[in-house]
Structures are given as structure tokens and as C-alpha cells.
Amino acid sequence: MTGPDDAPAAELPDDAAATGTAGTAGTAGQPGSGPGGPTLEDVAAAAGVSRSSVSRVMLGQKKVSEDTRTRVFTAADQLGYVPNILASELASRATSTIGLLLRDAGNPAYGLLFTQLQEAAHAAGLNLVSMTITADDRGRRQVASLHRLMGMRVAGLIVATGGVTSEQLEPFRTRIPIMRAGRPETTRHIHAVSYDEVHAGRTLAGHVAAAGHRSVAVLVTAEAASYPEYVRATTMAAELAARGVRITPVPVAVAGDGVEAAVRLARDGSVTAILCPSDLRQLEVLRGLAARGMSAPDDVSVSGCDGILPGADLLGLTTYRMPVEALAARTVTHMSTLIGPDPPTGVVQERLTGTLVPGRTVGAPPPRPQDP
């Protein structure tokens, strides 16, 4: 009678081992002494189990007893053995590894999205190989990163950046399943789960207008710099104009842009509110106001968007909270289907709405000097 450890297993290939760290290999004649570091056979010998049992443990298969699993991991730790899962998947011509291209992970919004995507992928039995890009020139570095991820033979690509256009993704979508995460898709050809940036812009504009503001500055991000910010800003401007509010657009691109111009408009009394397309830009404006002895909302109201910044509640930021957790879960769910045996025939496109966070930085317009 055979036990669970005797069942056939898809094994790790001979080259699916990585060299252990310095000082972990054994002496000559001992397991782990080979020139390439410890091997699968070394771990099997040290654990007193078969090679196929080690393969099953390293591949995360369930038909292994807990005793065997413990012995294998203990032996692998002692020898410094690390399996090359990517090599094993290439050998079996099947992969559960997904490539992830992420915009600057230093941005709290993208940092949280990265964490949530990792957790959702782990729960779905997928592995993420990620690359992140900060400064870029019209998406060229990001496109190069997509090529590198493709070279790793990933099963699919998740593109979580606003800096890559639909046209730049076109050459990839015919070769591999692609799911855009976060940025609204401009075509009907690419799968996407995005935030409803139009709803965000309208909601924030409506909140500021309802507070009584009739002259507002809007920081408008260049489309090439961040498409989501561009959509938020242009929507805010259009919604305010539709409500009869006078708009002063302030063009921005990189961090720090527009702060001086926006603060000057507030100091001169030209505007009573400043709408920012992200919370990072909102903080920049608040710092600029503080440097000139001004504050929100006493001198001018200020709002942002994302709702992700740590401590945003303590700072009382007025913002719009993006549903990052839901977006990550839906993205991974769709990707699992796209790389599965029965992928959908149509294009998946979802837009998720968030919620307004009415903080302390937006209030009624300050009284003008001539007002009684």
C-alpha cells in the first residue's frame, strides 16, 4: 500500500537549484559540496526521502506528509538549498508566474497596491515577478521592463502604471494575457480593472462647490506624466465649470510643479480653493502655504485624491479614497481566468468607485477684506 509521498510528481529539473549562501555548503564528500551548490539529491539524502518527495515539497504540492515536509525544509535550510521555481515551470511548460510592472513603489498609493496584489496572488496560488519604475521618458523604460518580464516566460502581465499608453501595450497583448490595474483603459482591446477617475473628479468638485467656493485653482497634470491624474483634474475642472465656478488651471507634471503659482493665487485672493489630483500634490501645496504663513482652510481650502497616505486622517486631508484592495482582488481574479484553460472571449473592463473623505482642509471660503 502506497502513502501520499509515493504518488508520482512533476519534479524540479536538475538546474532548478540555486547556490546556497556562503558557509552553508558541506565539506568535501558531504551533501551540498558540489561546485554548483547543494542539489535536489543532496536535500533528499539529508532528509532521508526520495528525490520526488523533495520536488513535491518545493513545488507546494499537497500529497506530502507533514513529517516529510518538515524534514525536507529542515534539510534545505541546513544546506542552503534554494529551488529555482521559474526553471521548474519552464521545464514543465506550465507557469503560475505573473509579471507585474509597477509605477514608483515609493508612492503610497502604488505601494499599497503592490502589497494587495502580492497578497491576492498568493491566495490564488500565483507568483508575482515585479519591476518598478520611477522617472521615465514617455514610458520607454517601462516598455523595456515589459520586454524583460516577457523574457522570463511569465504567463501573463499586470500593468499597474499610468505611464504606459494603450498604443504601447498593443504589441504585447497579442502574445500574452495583459491586465491593466488602476489606469482607465482608453481602448476596448486591453483587459483592465481601474478606478473610476471620473467619479472621483466629479465627487471632489461637487464637495468643494457645495462648500460655497466660486473661484478655484485646479492643478492639471500633463496626460503623459500621469493619465489617472490627468483624468481627475480635467474632470474636476469641467464639473466646476458646469456649476458656474470660475476655474484657473495650473499645469503640472513632475513633483513640486504648480505649488508657487497656486499659493500665489490664494495669497492674492484670486481663488478660495485649490484642487489637487493626488494627495502627494495636496501635501506639497499645504507645505507651500505653511512656508508663507498660510493654512487650510483658514486662508484657502485644499483637496487631494487617493486617500492612501498614512496619517491622512490625523492631518484631516480632504480626499477621495480609492478602492485599492478591491482593485487588487479583481485584477488577480481576472488574471487567473485569463491564464486558465477557459479564458474569456471578450475583453474584461471594470471601473471601481471609491468614497469621499471630507477632511478639515476644505471649509467655507474665507471672508474677503471688504466683507463685513
XYZ file of C-alpha atoms in Angstrom:
372
model
C 0.000 0.000 0.000
C 1.467 3.323 -1.041
C 1.362 6.511 1.016
C 0.941 10.088 -0.164
C 4.691 10.540 -0.559
C 4.850 7.746 -3.135
C 2.457 9.395 -5.623
C 4.031 10.491 -8.950
C 5.117 14.127 -9.004
C 6.177 16.695 -11.548
C 9.775 17.093 -10.470
C 12.065 20.070 -10.331
C 14.672 19.885 -13.106
C 18.317 19.346 -12.261
C 19.095 23.019 -12.903
C 16.317 24.205 -10.593
C 18.603 24.770 -7.642
C 20.296 27.985 -6.622
C 23.633 28.030 -4.846
C 23.398 28.368 -1.068
C 24.849 31.321 0.809
C 28.475 31.344 1.786
C 29.274 28.992 4.636
C 26.241 26.746 4.164
C 27.745 24.112 1.871
C 29.163 20.965 3.427
C 32.727 19.730 3.307
C 34.082 17.531 0.536
C 32.032 14.355 0.251
C 29.170 15.870 2.222
C 25.813 16.988 0.815
C 25.961 20.456 -0.665
C 29.646 20.248 -1.600
C 29.109 20.301 -5.364
C 30.579 23.162 -7.422
C 27.079 24.477 -8.167
C 25.911 24.374 -4.571
C 23.502 21.909 -2.919
C 21.305 19.879 -5.250
C 17.917 18.229 -5.012
C 19.664 14.899 -4.382
C 21.642 16.455 -1.511
C 18.440 17.558 0.179
C 16.814 14.159 -0.374
C 19.814 12.372 1.144
C 19.953 14.697 4.143
C 16.208 14.371 4.759
C 16.150 10.623 4.174
C 13.429 10.843 1.499
C 13.198 10.358 -2.238
C 14.059 12.982 -4.832
C 10.417 13.103 -5.957
C 9.308 13.830 -2.380
C 11.627 16.845 -2.272
C 10.196 18.003 -5.611
C 6.658 17.791 -4.273
C 7.554 19.775 -1.160
C 9.363 22.503 -3.102
C 6.538 22.806 -5.617
C 3.994 23.174 -2.824
C 2.042 20.050 -3.744
C -0.344 18.671 -1.137
C 0.351 14.920 -1.419
C 3.166 15.050 1.112
C 3.004 14.151 4.795
C 3.749 16.870 7.333
C 6.677 14.838 8.657
C 8.254 14.694 5.193
C 7.595 18.380 4.602
C 9.292 19.306 7.886
C 12.326 17.072 7.212
C 12.768 18.466 3.695
C 12.579 22.119 4.769
C 14.930 21.473 7.680
C 17.471 19.805 5.398
C 17.135 22.548 2.776
C 17.731 25.239 5.418
C 20.795 23.475 6.772
C 22.285 23.022 3.292
C 21.322 26.445 1.962
C 19.323 24.959 -0.906
C 17.003 27.334 -2.793
C 14.759 25.971 -5.583
C 14.525 27.825 -8.874
C 10.773 27.710 -9.347
C 10.948 29.613 -12.642
C 13.285 26.980 -14.104
C 10.985 24.190 -12.968
C 7.995 25.857 -14.596
C 9.894 26.328 -17.841
C 10.852 22.654 -17.787
C 7.224 21.588 -17.339
C 5.986 24.152 -19.902
C 3.488 25.447 -17.384
C 3.799 28.517 -15.220
C 1.876 30.224 -12.479
C 4.249 33.188 -12.512
C 2.839 36.589 -13.462
C 4.893 39.642 -14.364
C 4.000 42.893 -12.586
C 5.086 46.317 -13.809
C 4.504 48.883 -11.083
C 4.854 52.649 -11.054
C 7.054 54.154 -8.324
C 6.520 51.924 -5.268
C 7.615 54.872 -3.117
C 4.232 56.439 -3.860
C 1.929 55.218 -1.043
C -0.910 54.537 -3.497
C 1.261 52.226 -5.593
C 2.944 50.773 -2.521
C -0.392 49.652 -1.088
C -1.468 48.329 -4.481
C 1.755 46.289 -4.674
C 1.097 44.757 -1.247
C -2.511 43.951 -2.068
C -1.607 42.400 -5.429
C 1.006 40.220 -3.735
C -1.488 39.019 -1.133
C -4.207 38.356 -3.703
C -1.769 36.479 -5.946
C -0.573 34.329 -3.043
C -4.161 33.453 -2.149
C -4.783 32.481 -5.792
C -1.655 30.309 -5.994
C 0.154 32.693 -8.336
C 3.705 34.046 -8.108
C 4.499 37.670 -8.959
C 7.771 38.784 -10.508
C 7.752 42.564 -10.233
C 9.630 45.517 -11.678
C 9.104 49.136 -10.637
C 9.965 52.337 -12.477
C 10.212 55.878 -11.114
C 11.266 58.578 -13.578
C 10.617 57.725 -17.210
C 10.676 59.308 -20.649
C 7.279 58.775 -22.294
C 7.067 55.220 -20.953
C 10.176 53.939 -22.753
C 11.784 52.457 -19.632
C 8.508 50.870 -18.646
C 8.092 49.263 -22.069
C 11.646 47.942 -21.808
C 10.727 46.441 -18.433
C 7.747 44.696 -20.001
C 10.090 43.124 -22.542
C 12.327 41.886 -19.726
C 9.353 40.366 -17.922
C 8.301 38.685 -21.163
C 11.814 37.250 -21.396
C 11.211 35.484 -18.090
C 8.429 33.492 -19.811
C 5.724 34.724 -17.452
C 2.182 33.502 -18.069
C 0.687 36.995 -18.045
C 1.386 40.639 -17.338
C -0.225 43.016 -14.844
C 0.494 46.631 -15.764
C -0.044 48.869 -12.720
C 1.180 52.201 -14.012
C -0.385 55.263 -15.551
C 2.684 55.953 -17.673
C 2.204 53.316 -20.394
C -0.277 54.079 -23.163
C -2.650 51.639 -24.831
C -0.662 52.006 -28.047
C 2.490 50.903 -26.229
C 0.709 47.813 -24.895
C -0.708 46.764 -28.268
C 2.363 44.719 -29.358
C 2.204 42.714 -26.124
C -1.496 41.855 -25.949
C -1.378 39.550 -28.984
C 1.418 37.493 -27.385
C 0.408 37.227 -23.741
C -2.586 37.980 -21.481
C -2.332 41.553 -20.172
C -4.383 43.089 -17.373
C -4.107 46.790 -16.674
C -4.584 47.638 -12.999
C -5.533 51.142 -11.864
C -5.358 53.238 -15.004
C -8.562 53.717 -17.042
C -8.122 51.963 -20.371
C -8.590 54.177 -23.448
C -9.424 51.348 -25.875
C -11.709 48.335 -25.904
C -8.851 45.951 -26.705
C -6.983 45.581 -23.411
C -8.261 43.973 -20.202
C -8.428 46.430 -17.320
C -9.658 46.910 -13.787
C -9.403 50.605 -12.993
C -10.518 53.266 -10.582
C -13.407 55.407 -11.729
C -11.371 58.591 -12.027
C -14.319 60.500 -13.491
C -16.428 59.718 -10.427
C -13.527 60.837 -8.222
C -13.166 64.148 -10.049
C -16.870 64.894 -10.023
C -17.244 63.973 -6.357
C -14.374 66.214 -5.221
C -15.511 69.120 -7.400
C -19.051 68.797 -6.103
C -17.836 68.804 -2.500
C -15.814 71.997 -2.984
C -18.604 73.733 -4.893
C -21.122 72.759 -2.208
C -18.881 74.443 0.390
C -19.527 77.732 -1.436
C -16.335 78.227 -3.471
C -16.788 80.206 -6.699
C -13.134 80.782 -7.701
C -10.973 77.650 -7.737
C -7.481 76.713 -8.919
C -7.115 73.179 -10.329
C -3.690 71.550 -10.658
C -3.912 69.813 -14.044
C -1.327 67.056 -14.552
C 0.033 66.546 -18.060
C -1.517 63.471 -19.679
C 1.886 61.952 -20.455
C 3.035 62.356 -16.837
C 0.074 60.548 -15.223
C -3.060 59.667 -17.109
C -5.148 58.993 -13.959
C -4.229 62.402 -12.508
C -4.976 63.993 -15.873
C -8.475 62.474 -15.941
C -9.174 63.513 -12.328
C -8.021 67.088 -12.896
C -9.786 67.684 -16.201
C -12.976 66.166 -14.781
C -12.785 68.421 -11.708
C -12.337 71.476 -13.911
C -15.235 70.508 -16.189
C -17.569 69.752 -13.268
C -16.775 73.043 -11.529
C -17.286 74.989 -14.749
C -20.645 73.270 -15.243
C -21.620 74.502 -11.765
C -20.722 78.089 -12.650
C -17.419 78.161 -10.765
C -14.552 80.205 -12.210
C -11.574 77.945 -12.914
C -7.869 78.779 -13.017
C -5.916 75.794 -14.421
C -2.366 75.327 -13.086
C -0.341 72.987 -15.357
C 1.841 70.444 -13.528
C 4.000 67.449 -14.437
C 6.759 66.448 -12.039
C 6.621 66.687 -8.249
C 6.602 70.255 -6.955
C 5.132 71.783 -10.094
C 2.457 74.414 -9.651
C 2.901 74.990 -5.916
C 4.188 78.552 -6.195
C 1.552 79.517 -8.748
C -1.292 78.015 -6.701
C -0.141 79.610 -3.441
C 0.230 82.970 -5.172
C -3.352 82.772 -6.447
C -4.563 82.059 -2.914
C -2.439 84.811 -1.355
C -3.723 87.343 -3.887
C -7.308 86.342 -3.200
C -7.820 85.169 -6.779
C -9.023 81.741 -5.618
C -10.522 80.398 -2.412
C -9.779 76.713 -3.057
C -7.054 74.613 -4.670
C -7.939 71.171 -6.053
C -5.057 68.709 -6.438
C -5.222 65.440 -8.447
C -3.317 63.463 -5.786
C -2.660 63.586 -2.062
C 1.088 63.933 -2.631
C 0.416 67.135 -4.589
C -2.002 68.237 -1.856
C 0.793 67.878 0.721
C 3.124 69.910 -1.496
C 0.558 72.721 -1.625
C -0.012 72.567 2.134
C 3.754 72.829 2.697
C 3.915 75.777 0.312
C 1.127 77.511 2.229
C 2.810 76.844 5.580
C 6.081 78.336 4.272
C 4.202 81.592 3.668
C 2.357 81.589 6.965
C -0.903 80.389 5.448
C -3.075 77.355 6.234
C -6.090 75.374 5.047
C -8.944 76.018 5.300
C -8.463 79.356 7.112
C -6.785 81.048 4.131
C -7.689 78.659 1.297
C -9.315 75.234 1.024
C -7.243 72.368 -0.394
C -8.259 68.887 -1.547
C -6.432 65.875 -2.977
C -7.160 62.369 -4.211
C -6.084 58.758 -3.387
C -6.890 58.536 0.336
C -3.941 56.219 0.951
C -1.369 58.391 2.727
C -0.526 57.126 6.242
C -1.825 59.638 8.759
C -4.169 61.321 6.269
C -6.932 61.116 8.860
C -4.769 62.785 11.516
C -3.839 65.535 9.075
C -7.514 65.983 8.229
C -6.891 65.794 4.491
C -9.918 66.157 2.254
C -9.541 63.437 -0.325
C -11.166 60.586 -2.254
C -10.315 57.073 -1.084
C -9.535 54.734 -3.978
C -10.693 51.086 -3.530
C -7.172 49.640 -3.772
C -7.972 46.372 -2.028
C -10.949 45.612 -4.272
C -8.987 46.530 -7.389
C -6.133 44.170 -6.492
C -8.517 41.291 -5.775
C -10.454 41.768 -9.021
C -7.264 42.111 -11.071
C -5.832 38.827 -9.794
C -9.173 37.048 -10.188
C -9.375 38.089 -13.835
C -5.725 37.225 -14.475
C -6.255 33.735 -13.038
C -9.074 33.281 -15.543
C -7.088 34.711 -18.449
C -4.223 32.230 -17.994
C -6.560 29.342 -17.197
C -7.868 26.631 -19.519
C -11.025 28.583 -20.444
C -10.103 32.276 -20.883
C -12.950 34.693 -21.689
C -13.597 35.509 -25.321
C -14.416 39.163 -24.669
C -12.387 41.972 -23.141
C -12.697 42.430 -19.384
C -13.039 46.060 -18.307
C -14.214 47.134 -14.854
C -14.237 50.532 -13.125
C -14.473 50.674 -9.350
C -15.732 53.711 -7.451
C -14.256 54.971 -4.194
C -15.591 57.232 -1.460
C -15.233 60.877 -0.478
C -13.257 61.595 2.694
C -14.423 65.058 3.855
C -11.481 66.215 5.942
C -10.656 69.509 7.622
C -8.734 71.056 4.711
C -11.921 72.134 2.929
C -14.263 74.649 4.526
C -16.285 77.691 3.595
C -14.488 80.424 1.614
C -12.611 82.836 3.901
C -14.202 86.300 4.215
C -12.733 88.901 1.914
C -11.248 92.081 3.438
C -14.153 94.146 2.122
C -16.740 91.754 3.560
C -18.425 92.927 6.811
